[in-house]
Tab-separated table of C-alpha atoms and ligand atoms in Angstrom:
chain	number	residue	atom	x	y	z
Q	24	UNK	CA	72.647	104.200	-2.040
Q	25	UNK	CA	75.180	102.696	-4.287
Q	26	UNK	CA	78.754	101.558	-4.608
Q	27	UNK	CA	78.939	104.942	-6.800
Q	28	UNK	CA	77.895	107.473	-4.564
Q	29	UNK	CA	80.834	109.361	-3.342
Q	30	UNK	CA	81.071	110.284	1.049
Q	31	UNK	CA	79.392	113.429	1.841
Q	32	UNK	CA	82.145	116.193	1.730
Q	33	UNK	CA	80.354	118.172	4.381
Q	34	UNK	CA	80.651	115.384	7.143
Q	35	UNK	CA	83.710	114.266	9.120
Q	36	UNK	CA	84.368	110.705	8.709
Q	37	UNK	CA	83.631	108.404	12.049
Q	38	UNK	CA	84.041	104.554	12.588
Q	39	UNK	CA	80.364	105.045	12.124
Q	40	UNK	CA	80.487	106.192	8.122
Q	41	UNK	CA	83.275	103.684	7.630
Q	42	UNK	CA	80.610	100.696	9.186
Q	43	UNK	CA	77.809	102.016	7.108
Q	44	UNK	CA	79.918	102.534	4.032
Q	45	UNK	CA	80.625	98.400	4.118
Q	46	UNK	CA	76.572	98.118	4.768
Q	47	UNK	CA	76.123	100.260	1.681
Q	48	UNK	CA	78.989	98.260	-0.740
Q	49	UNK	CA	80.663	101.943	-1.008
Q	50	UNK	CA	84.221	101.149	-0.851
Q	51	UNK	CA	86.414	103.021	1.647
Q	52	UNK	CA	89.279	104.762	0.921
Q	53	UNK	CA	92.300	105.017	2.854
Q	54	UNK	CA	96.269	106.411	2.335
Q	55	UNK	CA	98.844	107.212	4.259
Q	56	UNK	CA	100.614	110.859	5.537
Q	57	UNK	CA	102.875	111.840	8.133
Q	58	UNK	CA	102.731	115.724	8.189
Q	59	UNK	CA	100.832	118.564	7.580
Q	60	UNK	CA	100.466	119.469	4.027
Q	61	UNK	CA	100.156	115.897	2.720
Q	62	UNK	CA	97.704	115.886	5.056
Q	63	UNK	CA	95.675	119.189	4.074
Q	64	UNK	CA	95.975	117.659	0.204
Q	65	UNK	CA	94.896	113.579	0.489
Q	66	UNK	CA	91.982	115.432	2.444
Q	67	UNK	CA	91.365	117.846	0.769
Q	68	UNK	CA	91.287	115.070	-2.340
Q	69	UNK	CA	88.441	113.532	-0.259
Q	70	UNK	CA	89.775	110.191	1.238
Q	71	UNK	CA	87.691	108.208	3.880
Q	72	UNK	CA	90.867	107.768	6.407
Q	73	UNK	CA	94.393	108.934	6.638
Q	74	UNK	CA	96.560	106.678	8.216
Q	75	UNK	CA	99.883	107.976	10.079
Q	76	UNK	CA	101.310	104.796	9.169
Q	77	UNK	CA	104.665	103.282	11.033
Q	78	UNK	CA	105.875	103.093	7.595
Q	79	UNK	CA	106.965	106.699	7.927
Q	80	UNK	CA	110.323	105.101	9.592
Q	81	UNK	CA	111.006	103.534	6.106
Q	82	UNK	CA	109.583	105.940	3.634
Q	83	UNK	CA	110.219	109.574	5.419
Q	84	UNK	CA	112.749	108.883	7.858
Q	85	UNK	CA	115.356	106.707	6.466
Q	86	UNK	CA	114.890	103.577	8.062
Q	87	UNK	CA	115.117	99.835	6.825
Q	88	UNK	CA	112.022	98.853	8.465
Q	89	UNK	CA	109.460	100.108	10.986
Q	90	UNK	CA	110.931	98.805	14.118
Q	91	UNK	CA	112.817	101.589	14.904
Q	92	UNK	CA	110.078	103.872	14.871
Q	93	UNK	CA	108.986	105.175	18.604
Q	94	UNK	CA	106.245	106.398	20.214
Q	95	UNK	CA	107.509	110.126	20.050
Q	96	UNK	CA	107.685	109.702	16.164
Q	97	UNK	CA	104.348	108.646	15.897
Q	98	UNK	CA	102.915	111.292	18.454
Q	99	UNK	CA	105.515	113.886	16.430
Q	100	UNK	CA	104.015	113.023	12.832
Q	101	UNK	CA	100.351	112.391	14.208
Q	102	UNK	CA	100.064	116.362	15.120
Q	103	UNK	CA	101.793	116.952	12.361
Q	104	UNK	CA	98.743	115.342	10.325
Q	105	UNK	CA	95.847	116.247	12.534
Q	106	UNK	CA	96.620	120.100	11.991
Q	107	UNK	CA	96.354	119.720	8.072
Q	108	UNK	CA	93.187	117.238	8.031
Q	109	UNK	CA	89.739	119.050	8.424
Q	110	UNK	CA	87.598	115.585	7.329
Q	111	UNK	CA	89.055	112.032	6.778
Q	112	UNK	CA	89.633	109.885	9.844
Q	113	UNK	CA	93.259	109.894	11.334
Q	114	UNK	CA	94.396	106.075	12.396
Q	115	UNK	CA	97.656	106.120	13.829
Q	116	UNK	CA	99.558	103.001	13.890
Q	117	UNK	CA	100.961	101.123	17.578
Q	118	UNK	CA	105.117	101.359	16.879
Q	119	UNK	CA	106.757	98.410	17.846
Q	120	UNK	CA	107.009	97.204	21.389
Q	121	UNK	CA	104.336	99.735	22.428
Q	122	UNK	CA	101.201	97.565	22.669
Q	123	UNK	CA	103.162	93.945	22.917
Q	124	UNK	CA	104.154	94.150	26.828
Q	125	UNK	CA	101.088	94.572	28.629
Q	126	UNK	CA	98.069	95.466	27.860
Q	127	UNK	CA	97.743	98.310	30.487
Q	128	UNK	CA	100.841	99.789	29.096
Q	129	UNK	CA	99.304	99.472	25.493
Q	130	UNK	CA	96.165	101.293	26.532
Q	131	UNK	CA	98.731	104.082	28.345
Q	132	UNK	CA	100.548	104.258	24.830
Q	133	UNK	CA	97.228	104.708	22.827
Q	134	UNK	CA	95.769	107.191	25.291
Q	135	UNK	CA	98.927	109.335	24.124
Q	136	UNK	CA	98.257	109.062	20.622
Q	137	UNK	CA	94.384	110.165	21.016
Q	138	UNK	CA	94.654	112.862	23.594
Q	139	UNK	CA	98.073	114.154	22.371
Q	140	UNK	CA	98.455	113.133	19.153
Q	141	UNK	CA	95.061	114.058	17.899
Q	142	UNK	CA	94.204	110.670	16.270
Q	143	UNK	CA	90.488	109.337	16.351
Q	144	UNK	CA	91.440	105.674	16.493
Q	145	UNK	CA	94.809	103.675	16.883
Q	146	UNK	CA	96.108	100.709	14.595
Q	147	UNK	CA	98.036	97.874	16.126
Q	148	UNK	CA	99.413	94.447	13.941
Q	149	UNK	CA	98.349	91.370	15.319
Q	150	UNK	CA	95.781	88.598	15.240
Q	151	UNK	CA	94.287	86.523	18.157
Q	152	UNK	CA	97.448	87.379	20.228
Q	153	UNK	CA	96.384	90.739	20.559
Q	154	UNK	CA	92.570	90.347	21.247
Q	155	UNK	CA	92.844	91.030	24.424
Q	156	UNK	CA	94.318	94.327	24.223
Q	157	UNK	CA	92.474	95.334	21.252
Q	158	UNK	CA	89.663	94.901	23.957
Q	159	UNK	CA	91.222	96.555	26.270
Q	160	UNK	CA	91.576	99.911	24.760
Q	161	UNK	CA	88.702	99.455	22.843
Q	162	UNK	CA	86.549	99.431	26.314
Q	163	UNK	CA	88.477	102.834	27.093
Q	164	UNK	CA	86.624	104.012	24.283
Q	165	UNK	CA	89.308	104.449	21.963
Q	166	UNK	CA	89.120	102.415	18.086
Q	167	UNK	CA	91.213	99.807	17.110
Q	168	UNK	CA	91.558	99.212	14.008
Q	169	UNK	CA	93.492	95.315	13.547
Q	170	UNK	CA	95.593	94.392	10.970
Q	171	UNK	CA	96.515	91.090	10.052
Q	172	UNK	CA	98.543	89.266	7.140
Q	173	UNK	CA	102.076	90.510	6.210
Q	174	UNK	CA	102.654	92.662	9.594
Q	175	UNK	CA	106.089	94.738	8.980
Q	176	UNK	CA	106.816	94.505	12.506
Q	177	UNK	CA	107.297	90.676	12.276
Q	178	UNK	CA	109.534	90.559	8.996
Q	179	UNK	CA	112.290	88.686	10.976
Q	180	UNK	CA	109.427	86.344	12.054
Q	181	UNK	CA	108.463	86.056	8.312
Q	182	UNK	CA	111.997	86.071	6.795
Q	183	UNK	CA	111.452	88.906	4.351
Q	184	UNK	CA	108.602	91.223	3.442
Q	185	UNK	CA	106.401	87.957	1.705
Q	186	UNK	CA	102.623	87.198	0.765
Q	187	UNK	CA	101.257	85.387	3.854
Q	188	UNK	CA	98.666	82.721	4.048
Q	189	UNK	CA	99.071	81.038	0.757
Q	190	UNK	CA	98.623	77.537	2.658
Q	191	UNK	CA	95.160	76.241	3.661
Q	192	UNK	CA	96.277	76.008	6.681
Q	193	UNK	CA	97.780	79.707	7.546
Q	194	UNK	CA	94.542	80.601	5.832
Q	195	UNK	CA	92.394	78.889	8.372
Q	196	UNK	CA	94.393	81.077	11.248
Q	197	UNK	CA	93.980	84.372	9.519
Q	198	UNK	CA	90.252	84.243	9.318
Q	199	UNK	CA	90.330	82.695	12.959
Q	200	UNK	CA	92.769	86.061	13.896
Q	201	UNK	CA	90.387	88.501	11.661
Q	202	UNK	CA	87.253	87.032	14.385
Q	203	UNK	CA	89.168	87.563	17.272
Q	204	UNK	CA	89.946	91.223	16.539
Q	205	UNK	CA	86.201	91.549	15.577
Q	206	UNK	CA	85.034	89.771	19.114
Q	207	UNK	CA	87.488	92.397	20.816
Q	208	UNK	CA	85.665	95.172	19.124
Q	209	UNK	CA	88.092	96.298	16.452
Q	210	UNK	CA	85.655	98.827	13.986
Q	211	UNK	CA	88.024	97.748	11.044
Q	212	UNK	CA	91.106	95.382	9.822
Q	213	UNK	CA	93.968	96.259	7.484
Q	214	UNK	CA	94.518	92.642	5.677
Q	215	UNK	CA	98.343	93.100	3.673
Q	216	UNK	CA	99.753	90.976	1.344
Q	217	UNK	CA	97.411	87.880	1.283
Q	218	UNK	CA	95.815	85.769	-1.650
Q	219	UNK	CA	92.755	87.839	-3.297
Q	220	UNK	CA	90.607	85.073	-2.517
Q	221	UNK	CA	90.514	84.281	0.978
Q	222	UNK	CA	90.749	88.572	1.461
Q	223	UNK	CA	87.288	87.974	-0.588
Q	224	UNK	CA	86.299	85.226	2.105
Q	225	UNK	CA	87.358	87.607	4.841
Q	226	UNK	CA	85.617	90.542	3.838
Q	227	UNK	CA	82.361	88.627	3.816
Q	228	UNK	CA	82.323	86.662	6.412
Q	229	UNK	CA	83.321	89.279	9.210
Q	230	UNK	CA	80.944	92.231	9.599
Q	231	UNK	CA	83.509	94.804	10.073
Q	232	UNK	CA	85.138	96.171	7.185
Q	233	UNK	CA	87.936	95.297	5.756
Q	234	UNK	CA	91.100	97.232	4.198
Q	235	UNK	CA	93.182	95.742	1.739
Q	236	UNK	CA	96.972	96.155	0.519
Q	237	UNK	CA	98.411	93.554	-1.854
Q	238	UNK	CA	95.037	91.460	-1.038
Q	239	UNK	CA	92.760	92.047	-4.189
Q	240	UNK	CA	89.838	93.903	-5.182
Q	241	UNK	CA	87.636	91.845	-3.264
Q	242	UNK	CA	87.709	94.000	0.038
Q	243	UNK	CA	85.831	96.668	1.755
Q	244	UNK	CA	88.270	99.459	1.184
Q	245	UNK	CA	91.800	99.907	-0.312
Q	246	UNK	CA	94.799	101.426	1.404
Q	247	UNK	CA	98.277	102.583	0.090
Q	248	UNK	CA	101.432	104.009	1.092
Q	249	UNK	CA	101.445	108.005	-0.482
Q	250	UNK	CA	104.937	107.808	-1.861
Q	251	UNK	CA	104.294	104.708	-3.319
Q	252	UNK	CA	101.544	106.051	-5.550
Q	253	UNK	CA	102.939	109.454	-6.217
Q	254	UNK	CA	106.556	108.276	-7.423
Q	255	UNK	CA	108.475	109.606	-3.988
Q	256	UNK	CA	109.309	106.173	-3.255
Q	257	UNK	CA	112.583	106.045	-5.459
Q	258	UNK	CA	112.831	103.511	-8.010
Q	259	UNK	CA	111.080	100.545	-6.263
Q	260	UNK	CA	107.681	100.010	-6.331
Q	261	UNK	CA	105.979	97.223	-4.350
Q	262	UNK	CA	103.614	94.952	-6.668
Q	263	UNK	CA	100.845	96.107	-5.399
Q	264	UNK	CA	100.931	99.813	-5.648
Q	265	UNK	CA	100.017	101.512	-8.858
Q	266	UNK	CA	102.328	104.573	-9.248
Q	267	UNK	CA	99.574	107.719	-10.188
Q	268	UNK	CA	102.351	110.074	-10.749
Q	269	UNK	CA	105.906	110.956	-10.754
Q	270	UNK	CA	106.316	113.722	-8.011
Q	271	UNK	CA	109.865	112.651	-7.592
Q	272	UNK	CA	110.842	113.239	-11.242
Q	273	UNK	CA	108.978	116.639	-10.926
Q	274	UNK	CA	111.036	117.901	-7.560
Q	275	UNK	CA	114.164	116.830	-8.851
Q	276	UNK	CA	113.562	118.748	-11.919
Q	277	UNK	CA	112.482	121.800	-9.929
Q	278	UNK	CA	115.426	121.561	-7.818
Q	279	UNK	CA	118.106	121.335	-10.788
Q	280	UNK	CA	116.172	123.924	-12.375
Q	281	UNK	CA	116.251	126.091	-8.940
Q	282	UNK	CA	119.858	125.135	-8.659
Q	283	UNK	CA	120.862	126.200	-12.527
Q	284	UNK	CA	118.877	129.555	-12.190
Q	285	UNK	CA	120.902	130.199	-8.577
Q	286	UNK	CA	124.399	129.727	-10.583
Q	287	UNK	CA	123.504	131.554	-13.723
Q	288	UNK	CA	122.321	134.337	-11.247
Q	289	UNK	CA	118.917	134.099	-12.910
Q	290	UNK	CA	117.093	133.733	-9.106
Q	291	UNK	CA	115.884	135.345	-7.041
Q	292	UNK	CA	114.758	138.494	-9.699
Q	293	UNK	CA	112.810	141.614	-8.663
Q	294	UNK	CA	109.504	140.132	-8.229
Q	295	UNK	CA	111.365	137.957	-5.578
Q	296	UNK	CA	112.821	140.404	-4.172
Q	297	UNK	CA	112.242	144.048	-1.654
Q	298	UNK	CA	113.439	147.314	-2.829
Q	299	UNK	CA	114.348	150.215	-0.441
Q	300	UNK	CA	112.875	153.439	-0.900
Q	301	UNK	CA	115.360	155.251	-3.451
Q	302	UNK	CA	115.504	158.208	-0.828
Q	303	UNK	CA	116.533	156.150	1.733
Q	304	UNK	CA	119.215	154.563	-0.091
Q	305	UNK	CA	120.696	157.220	-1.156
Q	306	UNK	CA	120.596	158.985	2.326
Q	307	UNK	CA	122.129	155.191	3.393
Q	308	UNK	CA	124.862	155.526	1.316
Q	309	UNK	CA	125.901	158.642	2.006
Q	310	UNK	CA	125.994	158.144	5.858
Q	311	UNK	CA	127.321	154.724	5.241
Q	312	UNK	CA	130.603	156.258	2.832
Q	313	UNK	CA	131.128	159.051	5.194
Q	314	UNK	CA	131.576	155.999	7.930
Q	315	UNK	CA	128.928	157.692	10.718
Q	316	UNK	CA	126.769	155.171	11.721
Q	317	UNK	CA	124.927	156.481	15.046
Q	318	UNK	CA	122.873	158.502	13.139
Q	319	UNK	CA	119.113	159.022	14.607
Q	320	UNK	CA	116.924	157.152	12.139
Q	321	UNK	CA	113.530	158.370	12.713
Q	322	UNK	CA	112.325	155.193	10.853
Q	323	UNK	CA	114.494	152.861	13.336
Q	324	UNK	CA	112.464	149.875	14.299
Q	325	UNK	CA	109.869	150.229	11.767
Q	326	UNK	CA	108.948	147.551	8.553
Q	327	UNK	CA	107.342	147.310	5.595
Q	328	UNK	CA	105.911	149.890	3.960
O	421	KIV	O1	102.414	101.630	8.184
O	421	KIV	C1	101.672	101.549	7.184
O	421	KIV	O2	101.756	102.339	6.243
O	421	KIV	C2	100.703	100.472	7.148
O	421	KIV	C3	100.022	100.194	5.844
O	421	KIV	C4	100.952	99.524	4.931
O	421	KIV	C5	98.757	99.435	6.038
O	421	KIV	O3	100.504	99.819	8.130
């Protein structure tokens, strides 16, 4: 098999495909969504994994960063997802100060998302320090994807959203963090925002694969933010997304269209709209100008027709 050969349409996508599609140089594809019919499309397109990112708190639900986002968002929008995907992989991301406490109360919090969020694996940010939960709720049986390099839940930490491990040094600790996760069993690790070349280094030294965002071509899959690469993110667009469309410009133009047609009384027109049968009408408007009202419809309670 080559790096050409596209994933079998007919197969669900496990931790298992995603290991053999590294052993096989096919790269693995990954984006995000956070309800249904996103869902049903970027699977329906064919992506590898869909991850109910905790960037839904910044690009769905108003927020400045992900911290706010809870564990009932993330169980509310995985559901959402896992009743429009039929195929990809759904990895849900940890929110913030669910997995950091304890480990037992990390594994409680992931349960959730599997059992009744409908997720087949959990993401949680975090190097070494979080081994040992990784392996924790990795020996419950449930996947952990890692992810490592610019972590959004640590931007105070990091001063701003920036490229991490430019120095040798920070370099050195990110591939120590990326064998830690892979000791604690983690099938997979997101690596954000980090020099192309040591994501390179990464993605062969560790056997697991590896997922990259703002860290080069050099990795074992790619993942992006939807509304970053369909033009619903607003004007901004982070360096390393590549905008494939303009959705935005194309709802905005729907809606002023929508709203032009409502005022010039153009919508709705027949075609969008249910006619009563002429007889009845007229049998309606007589009854309804001589003022009786408790007539005995013999149609009451029926529809359609
Ligand atoms: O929340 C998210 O969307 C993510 C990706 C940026 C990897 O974690």
């Amino acid at each position: 098999m080559s790096a050409t050969v596209p994933p079998d349409p007919s197969r669900s996508v496990t931790i298992t495909t995603l290991q053999s599609a590294k052993a096989v140089h096919r790269p693995i594809v990954m984006i995000t969504a956070y309800d249904a019919p996103t869902a049903r499309l970027v699977d329906e397109a064919g992506v590898d994994v869909i991850l109910v990112g905790d960037s839904v708190g910044m690009v769905a639900l108003g927020y400045d960063s992900t911290l706010p986002v809870t564990l009932a968002d993330m169980l509310h929008h995985t559901r959402a997802v896992a009743r429009g995907t039929k195929r990809a992989l759904i990895v849900t991301d940890m929110p913030f100060m669910t997995f950091q406490i304890s480990a037992e109360e990390a594994l409680r919090n992931a349960g959730l998302l599997i059992a009744q969020g409908g997720a087949g694996a959990v993401k949680l940010e975090g190097g070494m320090r979080v081994a040992a939960t990784v392996a924790k709720i990795v020996e419950a049986g449930i996947p952990v994807m890692g992810h490592v390099g610019l972590t959004p839940q640590s931007v105070h930490q990091f001063g701003g959203y920036r490229v991490q491990a430019k120095q040798t040094s920070a370099a050195l600790k990110l591939i120590e963090d990326c064998q830690a996760l892979q000791a604690a069993g983690a099938f997979a690790i997101v690596l954000e925002c980090i020099p192309t070349e040591l994501a390179a280094v990464v993605s062969q030294e560790i056997s697991i694969p590896t997922i990259g965002i703002g860290a080069g071509g050099g990795c074992d899959g790619q993942v992006q933010v939807f509304h970053d690469l369909v033009g619903m993110g607003g004007d901004f667009t982070p360096r390393h997304a590549k905008r494939y469309a303009e959705i935005g410009d194309t709802i905005r133009a729907a809606v002023e269209h929508y709203a032009q047609d409502v005022r010039d009384r153009a919508f709705p027109k027949a075609a969008q709209s249910t006619a009563m049968d002429p007889q009845q009408f007229a049998e309606f408007e007589a009854h309804h100008a001589s003022g009786i009202c408790d007539i005995a419809d013999s149609d009451a309670g029926t529809e359609g027709g």
